[in-house]
Amino acid sequence: MNFQHSELTQQVAQTARDFALQYIKPHLMEWDESQEFPVHIFKELGKLGMMGVIVPEAYGGAGLSYHEYNAIIQEISQVCGSIGLSVAAHNSLCTNHILTFGNEEQKQKYLPKLATAEHIGAWGLTEPNTGSDAGNMKTTAVRDGDGWILNGTKSWITHGKSGDIAVVITRTGEPRAKNNSTAFIIERGMAGFTAGKKENKLGMRASETCEMIFDNCRISDAQRLGEVGDGFKQAMKILDGGRLSIAALSVGIAKGAYNASLQYSKERYQFDQPISSFQGISFKLADMATEIAAADLLLSKACDMKERGEKVTLSGAMAKYYGSEVAVRASTDAVQIFGGYGYTKDFPVEKFYRDSKLCTIGEGTSEIQKLVIAREILG
């Protein structure tokens, strides 16, 4: 494994960094306070190829690798976790699901608009009463002639209201039966498909989280992704790759909290010396730097394996689990280093603190990641 970033990766990272500092940083607290989902920002990111990072150029994407994707998510998340999360969800879930399991007609129809952010993507697996217990989902798709009728509610959906295209996993068999779910592509505006409650969240407030409701939503069989019964298998494969983006989001947040703390510790004086000179502070910074480096390496390994076409169930779960926990620890220590100022919205670390917790929950909790890791290592 080559630990040096390629020139292309460095250039892409610099572009993402410059964009985040110029167009996101000046408004991030405004969006956070109002819970505004700044669609225009994603349209601009689409022009830069950052909403279709791994989509081949033949479908209007940037055709880049997971290394560049990792860099983009990290750089944006060092400034704002909310925007990083939405970029990750759009790329890794909805767009990647169609790229991975769609037929040629579906790819040609949907990927060009998703890759340029002309359309924003959503992905629906979770339900009000079935989070990790996806085999018992209540949203159903029932055959009706040459089409399907969808009924049910998906919850905690990123872009559930503003998304133009949604990939939705539905139950097409008996609860808990094997191969009992199927994935469909749903377009905003289809009769019977509406948005429900928008969540009022602790963190990631500029990344829209909303219910998707299906009330006798009739769709054609052409909207089906893959074979009937393969929905859960598809979802697990998508989540394997999606966890790399949450790991990148986590590492980005941790780096943002660490860099802010490092700078502040050199500028803040107590007892006629910078607080960085005190062991209590310097040891916190040492722990943060070491854990972030370790999380970054786990993620780089997983991205390298993904690029080589290897299975990333174990490496992705490790990177997501460890990275998300590091993000929480780093942001917690950052607030402590800032002291009273860290508890105010005038300084950046309180937002890193609030945003970081989602990383241990979204796309599989830390507990689920440990379950995945244990299953993989025990065979």
Short mmCIF file of C-alpha atoms in Angstrom, two decimals:
data_model
loop_
_atom_site.label_atom_id
_atom_site.label_comp_id
_atom_site.label_asym_id
_atom_site.label_seq_id
_atom_site.Cartn_x
_atom_site.Cartn_y
_atom_site.Cartn_z
CA MET A 1 0.00 0.00 0.00
CA ASN A 2 1.36 3.41 -1.00
CA PHE A 3 0.97 5.91 1.84
CA GLN A 4 1.66 8.89 -0.42
CA HIS A 5 -1.37 10.67 -1.86
CA SER A 6 -1.23 10.97 -5.62
CA GLU A 7 -0.98 14.36 -7.25
CA LEU A 8 -4.57 13.99 -8.42
CA THR A 9 -5.81 13.22 -4.89
CA GLN A 10 -3.95 16.25 -3.55
CA GLN A 11 -5.43 18.50 -6.23
CA VAL A 12 -8.95 17.24 -5.59
CA ALA A 13 -8.48 17.71 -1.84
CA GLN A 14 -7.28 21.28 -2.36
CA THR A 15 -10.28 22.07 -4.55
CA ALA A 16 -12.67 20.70 -1.91
CA ARG A 17 -10.83 22.60 0.83
CA ASP A 18 -10.95 25.89 -1.06
CA PHE A 19 -14.65 25.45 -1.85
CA ALA A 20 -15.52 24.65 1.77
CA LEU A 21 -13.65 27.65 3.13
CA GLN A 22 -15.07 30.08 0.58
CA TYR A 23 -18.67 28.94 0.19
CA ILE A 24 -19.55 26.85 3.26
CA LYS A 25 -17.68 28.26 6.26
CA PRO A 26 -19.23 31.79 6.12
CA HIS A 27 -22.75 30.35 6.34
CA LEU A 28 -22.44 27.15 8.37
CA MET A 29 -23.82 28.52 11.65
CA GLU A 30 -26.66 30.28 9.85
CA TRP A 31 -27.65 26.98 8.22
CA ASP A 32 -27.17 25.13 11.49
CA GLU A 33 -29.43 27.47 13.45
CA SER A 34 -32.19 27.49 10.84
CA GLN A 35 -31.77 23.84 9.77
CA GLU A 36 -31.66 25.06 6.19
CA PHE A 37 -30.66 22.46 3.63
CA PRO A 38 -28.63 24.61 1.18
CA VAL A 39 -29.51 22.90 -2.09
CA HIS A 40 -27.59 25.53 -4.09
CA ILE A 41 -24.33 24.43 -2.47
CA PHE A 42 -24.79 20.91 -3.76
CA LYS A 43 -25.56 22.19 -7.24
CA GLU A 44 -22.19 23.98 -7.17
CA LEU A 45 -20.46 20.86 -5.85
CA GLY A 46 -22.08 18.99 -8.72
CA LYS A 47 -20.38 21.32 -11.19
CA LEU A 48 -17.05 20.34 -9.62
CA GLY A 49 -17.81 16.63 -10.01
CA MET A 50 -18.15 16.07 -6.26
CA MET A 51 -21.70 14.71 -6.40
CA GLY A 52 -20.75 11.91 -8.77
CA VAL A 53 -17.22 11.19 -7.60
CA ILE A 54 -17.04 7.48 -8.40
CA VAL A 55 -19.57 7.53 -11.24
CA PRO A 56 -17.83 6.78 -14.58
CA GLU A 57 -17.48 9.62 -17.05
CA ALA A 58 -19.72 7.69 -19.44
CA TYR A 59 -22.63 8.45 -17.09
CA GLY A 60 -21.67 12.06 -16.45
CA GLY A 61 -19.58 11.45 -13.35
CA ALA A 62 -16.04 12.38 -12.38
CA GLY A 63 -14.77 8.82 -12.68
CA LEU A 64 -12.47 9.20 -9.66
CA SER A 65 -11.33 6.64 -7.11
CA TYR A 66 -12.30 6.06 -3.49
CA HIS A 67 -9.08 7.83 -2.50
CA GLU A 68 -10.31 11.07 -4.05
CA TYR A 69 -13.77 10.46 -2.61
CA ASN A 70 -12.27 10.02 0.86
CA ALA A 71 -10.31 13.27 0.44
CA ILE A 72 -13.39 15.25 -0.65
CA ILE A 73 -15.53 14.09 2.28
CA GLN A 74 -12.73 14.74 4.78
CA GLU A 75 -11.96 18.25 3.54
CA ILE A 76 -15.60 19.34 3.52
CA SER A 77 -16.27 17.75 6.92
CA GLN A 78 -13.34 19.57 8.51
CA VAL A 79 -15.41 22.69 7.88
CA CYS A 80 -19.00 21.41 8.17
CA GLY A 81 -20.12 17.89 9.03
CA SER A 82 -23.63 18.53 7.74
CA ILE A 83 -22.51 19.24 4.19
CA GLY A 84 -20.04 16.36 4.35
CA LEU A 85 -22.82 14.01 5.43
CA SER A 86 -25.13 15.03 2.60
CA VAL A 87 -22.37 14.68 0.00
CA ALA A 88 -21.60 11.23 1.40
CA ALA A 89 -25.23 10.08 1.44
CA HIS A 90 -25.89 11.28 -2.10
CA ASN A 91 -22.78 9.61 -3.51
CA SER A 92 -22.56 6.39 -1.50
CA LEU A 93 -26.18 5.41 -1.11
CA CYS A 94 -28.67 6.49 -3.78
CA THR A 95 -26.22 7.13 -6.62
CA ASN A 96 -24.00 4.16 -5.88
CA HIS A 97 -26.97 1.81 -5.53
CA ILE A 98 -28.15 2.64 -9.04
CA LEU A 99 -24.57 2.47 -10.36
CA THR A 100 -23.99 -0.93 -8.76
CA PHE A 101 -27.31 -2.68 -9.31
CA GLY A 102 -29.16 -0.71 -11.99
CA ASN A 103 -29.57 -2.00 -15.53
CA GLU A 104 -28.15 0.00 -18.42
CA GLU A 105 -31.41 1.83 -19.07
CA GLN A 106 -31.68 2.88 -15.41
CA LYS A 107 -28.07 4.04 -15.32
CA GLN A 108 -28.47 6.11 -18.47
CA LYS A 109 -31.70 7.64 -17.17
CA TYR A 110 -30.72 8.54 -13.60
CA LEU A 111 -26.95 8.72 -13.14
CA PRO A 112 -26.16 11.78 -15.31
CA LYS A 113 -28.57 13.99 -13.35
CA LEU A 114 -27.48 12.57 -9.99
CA ALA A 115 -23.78 12.93 -10.83
CA THR A 116 -24.19 16.62 -11.61
CA ALA A 117 -26.61 17.26 -8.71
CA GLU A 118 -29.34 18.32 -11.11
CA HIS A 119 -31.15 15.74 -9.01
CA ILE A 120 -30.47 15.14 -5.30
CA GLY A 121 -30.55 11.52 -4.17
CA ALA A 122 -32.12 9.82 -1.13
CA TRP A 123 -31.96 6.23 0.10
CA GLY A 124 -34.59 4.54 2.25
CA LEU A 125 -34.01 1.48 4.42
CA THR A 126 -34.73 2.55 8.02
CA GLU A 127 -38.28 2.67 9.37
CA PRO A 128 -39.83 4.01 12.59
CA ASN A 129 -39.74 0.61 14.28
CA THR A 130 -37.07 -1.19 12.28
CA GLY A 131 -33.60 0.29 12.37
CA SER A 132 -31.04 -2.49 12.45
CA ASP A 133 -33.89 -5.03 12.28
CA ALA A 134 -34.37 -4.45 8.55
CA GLY A 135 -35.66 -7.97 7.92
CA ASN A 136 -38.87 -7.03 9.71
CA MET A 137 -39.62 -3.85 7.73
CA LYS A 138 -43.25 -2.78 7.35
CA THR A 139 -43.00 -0.88 4.05
CA THR A 140 -44.36 -3.26 1.43
CA ALA A 141 -44.43 -3.52 -2.33
CA VAL A 142 -47.22 -5.70 -3.69
CA ARG A 143 -47.48 -6.76 -7.33
CA ASP A 144 -50.36 -5.18 -9.21
CA GLY A 145 -50.53 -6.31 -12.82
CA ASP A 146 -47.39 -5.09 -14.54
CA GLY A 147 -46.48 -2.79 -11.65
CA TRP A 148 -46.20 -2.52 -7.87
CA ILE A 149 -48.12 -0.77 -5.07
CA LEU A 150 -45.98 0.66 -2.25
CA ASN A 151 -47.27 1.38 1.25
CA GLY A 152 -45.39 2.36 4.40
CA THR A 153 -43.06 4.93 5.95
CA LYS A 154 -39.29 5.29 5.85
CA SER A 155 -37.70 7.39 8.60
CA TRP A 156 -34.39 9.15 9.26
CA ILE A 157 -33.88 9.61 5.53
CA THR A 158 -31.21 12.04 4.39
CA HIS A 159 -32.86 14.29 1.76
CA GLY A 160 -36.22 12.63 2.43
CA LYS A 161 -38.02 15.85 1.48
CA SER A 162 -35.70 17.53 -1.03
CA GLY A 163 -34.43 14.43 -2.78
CA ASP A 164 -35.56 14.14 -6.39
CA ILE A 165 -34.71 10.45 -6.72
CA ALA A 166 -34.93 7.85 -3.97
CA VAL A 167 -33.83 4.23 -3.84
CA VAL A 168 -36.20 2.48 -1.45
CA ILE A 169 -35.94 -1.00 0.04
CA THR A 170 -39.37 -2.61 0.50
CA ARG A 171 -40.64 -5.92 1.83
CA THR A 172 -41.96 -8.15 -0.94
CA GLY A 173 -42.12 -11.35 1.11
CA GLU A 174 -43.14 -12.48 4.58
CA PRO A 175 -41.52 -10.78 7.62
CA ARG A 176 -38.13 -12.29 8.49
CA ALA A 177 -38.33 -14.66 5.54
CA LYS A 178 -35.20 -15.15 3.46
CA ASN A 179 -34.88 -12.89 0.41
CA ASN A 180 -38.00 -10.96 1.42
CA SER A 181 -37.15 -7.48 0.14
CA THR A 182 -36.76 -5.65 -3.17
CA ALA A 183 -35.31 -2.25 -4.12
CA PHE A 184 -37.06 0.31 -6.30
CA ILE A 185 -36.21 3.70 -7.78
CA ILE A 186 -38.86 6.28 -6.85
CA GLU A 187 -39.14 9.73 -8.41
CA ARG A 188 -40.38 12.80 -6.56
CA GLY A 189 -43.82 13.69 -7.86
CA MET A 190 -45.04 10.12 -8.25
CA ALA A 191 -48.58 9.84 -6.93
CA GLY A 192 -48.70 8.51 -3.37
CA PHE A 193 -45.10 9.50 -2.54
CA THR A 194 -44.84 12.38 -0.05
CA ALA A 195 -42.51 13.74 2.61
CA GLY A 196 -43.41 13.46 6.28
CA LYS A 197 -41.92 14.83 9.47
CA LYS A 198 -38.59 16.65 9.28
CA GLU A 199 -36.44 15.81 12.31
CA ASN A 200 -35.23 18.56 14.66
CA LYS A 201 -31.74 17.25 15.37
CA LEU A 202 -28.94 17.79 17.88
CA GLY A 203 -26.32 18.02 15.15
CA MET A 204 -25.91 17.71 11.39
CA ARG A 205 -28.73 20.24 11.25
CA ALA A 206 -28.07 21.50 7.71
CA SER A 207 -28.31 17.94 6.37
CA GLU A 208 -32.01 17.31 5.86
CA THR A 209 -33.47 14.29 7.66
CA CYS A 210 -37.09 13.50 6.92
CA GLU A 211 -39.71 10.76 6.61
CA MET A 212 -40.74 9.38 3.23
CA ILE A 213 -44.35 8.21 3.11
CA PHE A 214 -45.87 5.82 0.56
CA ASP A 215 -49.66 5.68 0.35
CA ASN A 216 -50.76 3.37 -2.46
CA CYS A 217 -47.84 4.61 -4.54
CA ARG A 218 -48.08 2.78 -7.86
CA ILE A 219 -44.91 2.32 -9.90
CA SER A 220 -44.01 0.29 -12.96
CA ASP A 221 -41.81 -2.77 -12.84
CA ALA A 222 -39.21 -0.75 -14.77
CA GLN A 223 -38.44 1.00 -11.46
CA ARG A 224 -37.30 -2.26 -9.86
CA LEU A 225 -33.57 -2.54 -9.12
CA GLY A 226 -32.27 -6.04 -9.71
CA GLU A 227 -34.19 -9.21 -8.95
CA VAL A 228 -37.20 -9.56 -6.70
CA GLY A 229 -35.97 -10.62 -3.26
CA ASP A 230 -32.46 -9.18 -3.61
CA GLY A 231 -33.13 -5.85 -1.85
CA PHE A 232 -31.55 -6.67 1.50
CA LYS A 233 -28.48 -8.24 -0.11
CA GLN A 234 -28.07 -5.14 -2.24
CA ALA A 235 -28.48 -2.86 0.78
CA MET A 236 -25.78 -4.69 2.74
CA LYS A 237 -23.32 -4.33 -0.13
CA ILE A 238 -24.14 -0.64 -0.46
CA LEU A 239 -23.67 -0.15 3.27
CA ASP A 240 -20.25 -1.86 3.09
CA GLY A 241 -19.05 0.91 0.80
CA GLY A 242 -21.15 3.58 2.46
CA ARG A 243 -19.35 3.01 5.74
CA LEU A 244 -16.16 4.24 4.11
CA SER A 245 -17.82 7.61 3.55
CA ILE A 246 -19.00 7.80 7.18
CA ALA A 247 -15.47 6.93 8.27
CA ALA A 248 -14.21 9.79 6.08
CA LEU A 249 -16.86 12.07 7.57
CA SER A 250 -15.72 11.04 11.05
CA VAL A 251 -12.03 11.59 10.36
CA GLY A 252 -12.81 14.97 8.82
CA ILE A 253 -14.77 16.09 11.88
CA ALA A 254 -12.01 14.82 14.18
CA LYS A 255 -9.37 16.69 12.19
CA GLY A 256 -11.45 19.86 12.27
CA ALA A 257 -11.79 19.64 16.05
CA TYR A 258 -8.11 18.83 16.49
CA ASN A 259 -6.83 21.65 14.26
CA ALA A 260 -9.05 24.18 16.01
CA SER A 261 -7.81 22.94 19.39
CA LEU A 262 -4.17 22.98 18.36
CA GLN A 263 -4.39 26.58 17.17
CA TYR A 264 -6.37 27.73 20.20
CA SER A 265 -3.98 26.06 22.65
CA LYS A 266 -1.11 28.11 21.22
CA GLU A 267 -3.05 31.38 21.36
CA ARG A 268 -4.78 31.03 24.73
CA TYR A 269 -2.56 32.17 27.63
CA GLN A 270 -2.94 31.30 31.30
CA PHE A 271 -0.33 31.98 34.00
CA ASP A 272 1.73 33.88 31.39
CA GLN A 273 2.14 30.94 29.03
CA PRO A 274 0.14 29.25 26.26
CA ILE A 275 -2.06 26.45 27.56
CA SER A 276 -0.35 24.10 25.10
CA SER A 277 2.62 24.14 27.45
CA PHE A 278 0.59 22.44 30.17
CA GLN A 279 0.79 18.66 30.20
CA GLY A 280 -2.96 18.29 30.72
CA ILE A 281 -3.56 20.01 27.39
CA SER A 282 -0.59 18.68 25.43
CA PHE A 283 -1.46 15.08 26.33
CA LYS A 284 -5.01 15.59 25.04
CA LEU A 285 -3.58 16.89 21.77
CA ALA A 286 -1.17 13.92 21.60
CA ASP A 287 -4.04 11.45 22.04
CA MET A 288 -6.14 13.24 19.43
CA ALA A 289 -3.31 13.30 16.87
CA THR A 290 -2.48 9.63 17.39
CA GLU A 291 -6.05 8.36 17.22
CA ILE A 292 -6.83 10.46 14.14
CA ALA A 293 -3.74 9.09 12.39
CA ALA A 294 -4.81 5.53 13.22
CA ALA A 295 -8.38 6.13 12.01
CA ASP A 296 -7.04 7.69 8.81
CA LEU A 297 -4.87 4.65 8.14
CA LEU A 298 -7.75 2.21 8.70
CA LEU A 299 -9.80 4.21 6.22
CA SER A 300 -6.99 4.41 3.66
CA LYS A 301 -6.59 0.63 3.86
CA ALA A 302 -10.31 0.11 3.29
CA CYS A 303 -10.32 2.51 0.33
CA ASP A 304 -7.33 0.72 -1.17
CA MET A 305 -9.11 -2.63 -0.84
CA LYS A 306 -12.27 -1.18 -2.36
CA GLU A 307 -10.31 0.10 -5.34
CA ARG A 308 -8.80 -3.33 -5.89
CA GLY A 309 -12.23 -4.92 -5.87
CA GLU A 310 -11.74 -6.75 -2.59
CA LYS A 311 -14.45 -7.37 0.00
CA VAL A 312 -14.55 -4.48 2.49
CA THR A 313 -17.12 -5.76 4.99
CA LEU A 314 -14.50 -6.11 7.74
CA SER A 315 -12.20 -3.23 6.87
CA GLY A 316 -15.12 -0.87 6.26
CA ALA A 317 -16.78 -1.75 9.57
CA MET A 318 -13.48 -1.27 11.42
CA ALA A 319 -12.83 2.08 9.76
CA LYS A 320 -16.38 3.30 10.44
CA TYR A 321 -16.48 2.03 14.03
CA TYR A 322 -13.09 3.33 15.09
CA GLY A 323 -13.28 6.57 13.12
CA SER A 324 -16.69 7.52 14.51
CA GLU A 325 -15.63 6.87 18.09
CA VAL A 326 -12.45 8.90 17.52
CA ALA A 327 -14.56 11.79 16.18
CA VAL A 328 -16.60 11.82 19.40
CA ARG A 329 -13.52 11.64 21.64
CA ALA A 330 -11.63 14.29 19.67
CA SER A 331 -14.54 16.72 19.65
CA THR A 332 -15.19 16.12 23.35
CA ASP A 333 -11.55 16.89 24.18
CA ALA A 334 -11.72 19.92 21.90
CA VAL A 335 -14.58 21.40 23.94
CA GLN A 336 -12.58 20.74 27.10
CA ILE A 337 -9.48 22.46 25.69
CA PHE A 338 -11.55 25.51 24.75
CA GLY A 339 -13.11 25.54 28.21
CA GLY A 340 -16.08 27.88 28.57
CA TYR A 341 -15.56 29.20 25.05
CA GLY A 342 -15.94 25.67 23.73
CA TYR A 343 -19.48 25.63 25.07
CA THR A 344 -20.50 28.64 23.01
CA LYS A 345 -21.52 28.95 19.38
CA ASP A 346 -18.90 31.64 18.81
CA PHE A 347 -16.24 28.95 18.45
CA PRO A 348 -16.31 25.95 16.09
CA VAL A 349 -15.79 23.03 18.44
CA GLU A 350 -19.30 22.90 19.91
CA LYS A 351 -20.61 22.14 16.41
CA PHE A 352 -18.01 19.43 15.85
CA TYR A 353 -19.10 18.03 19.22
CA ARG A 354 -22.78 17.94 18.22
CA ASP A 355 -22.14 16.67 14.69
CA SER A 356 -19.76 13.90 15.72
CA LYS A 357 -22.31 11.79 17.58
CA LEU A 358 -24.29 10.98 14.45
CA CYS A 359 -21.24 9.20 13.06
CA THR A 360 -21.61 6.49 15.74
CA ILE A 361 -25.27 5.96 14.77
CA GLY A 362 -25.81 6.47 11.02
CA GLU A 363 -25.30 3.59 8.54
CA GLY A 364 -25.08 1.13 11.42
CA THR A 365 -24.43 1.96 15.07
CA SER A 366 -21.10 1.26 16.74
CA GLU A 367 -22.73 -1.80 18.28
CA ILE A 368 -23.74 -3.09 14.84
CA GLN A 369 -20.20 -2.47 13.56
CA LYS A 370 -18.82 -4.59 16.38
CA LEU A 371 -21.33 -7.29 15.51
CA VAL A 372 -20.18 -7.20 11.87
CA ILE A 373 -16.51 -7.26 12.89
CA ALA A 374 -17.07 -10.16 15.28
CA ARG A 375 -18.91 -12.20 12.65
CA GLU A 376 -16.17 -11.60 10.11
CA ILE A 377 -13.25 -12.50 12.38
CA LEU A 378 -15.07 -15.55 13.78
CA GLY A 379 -16.04 -16.78 10.34
#
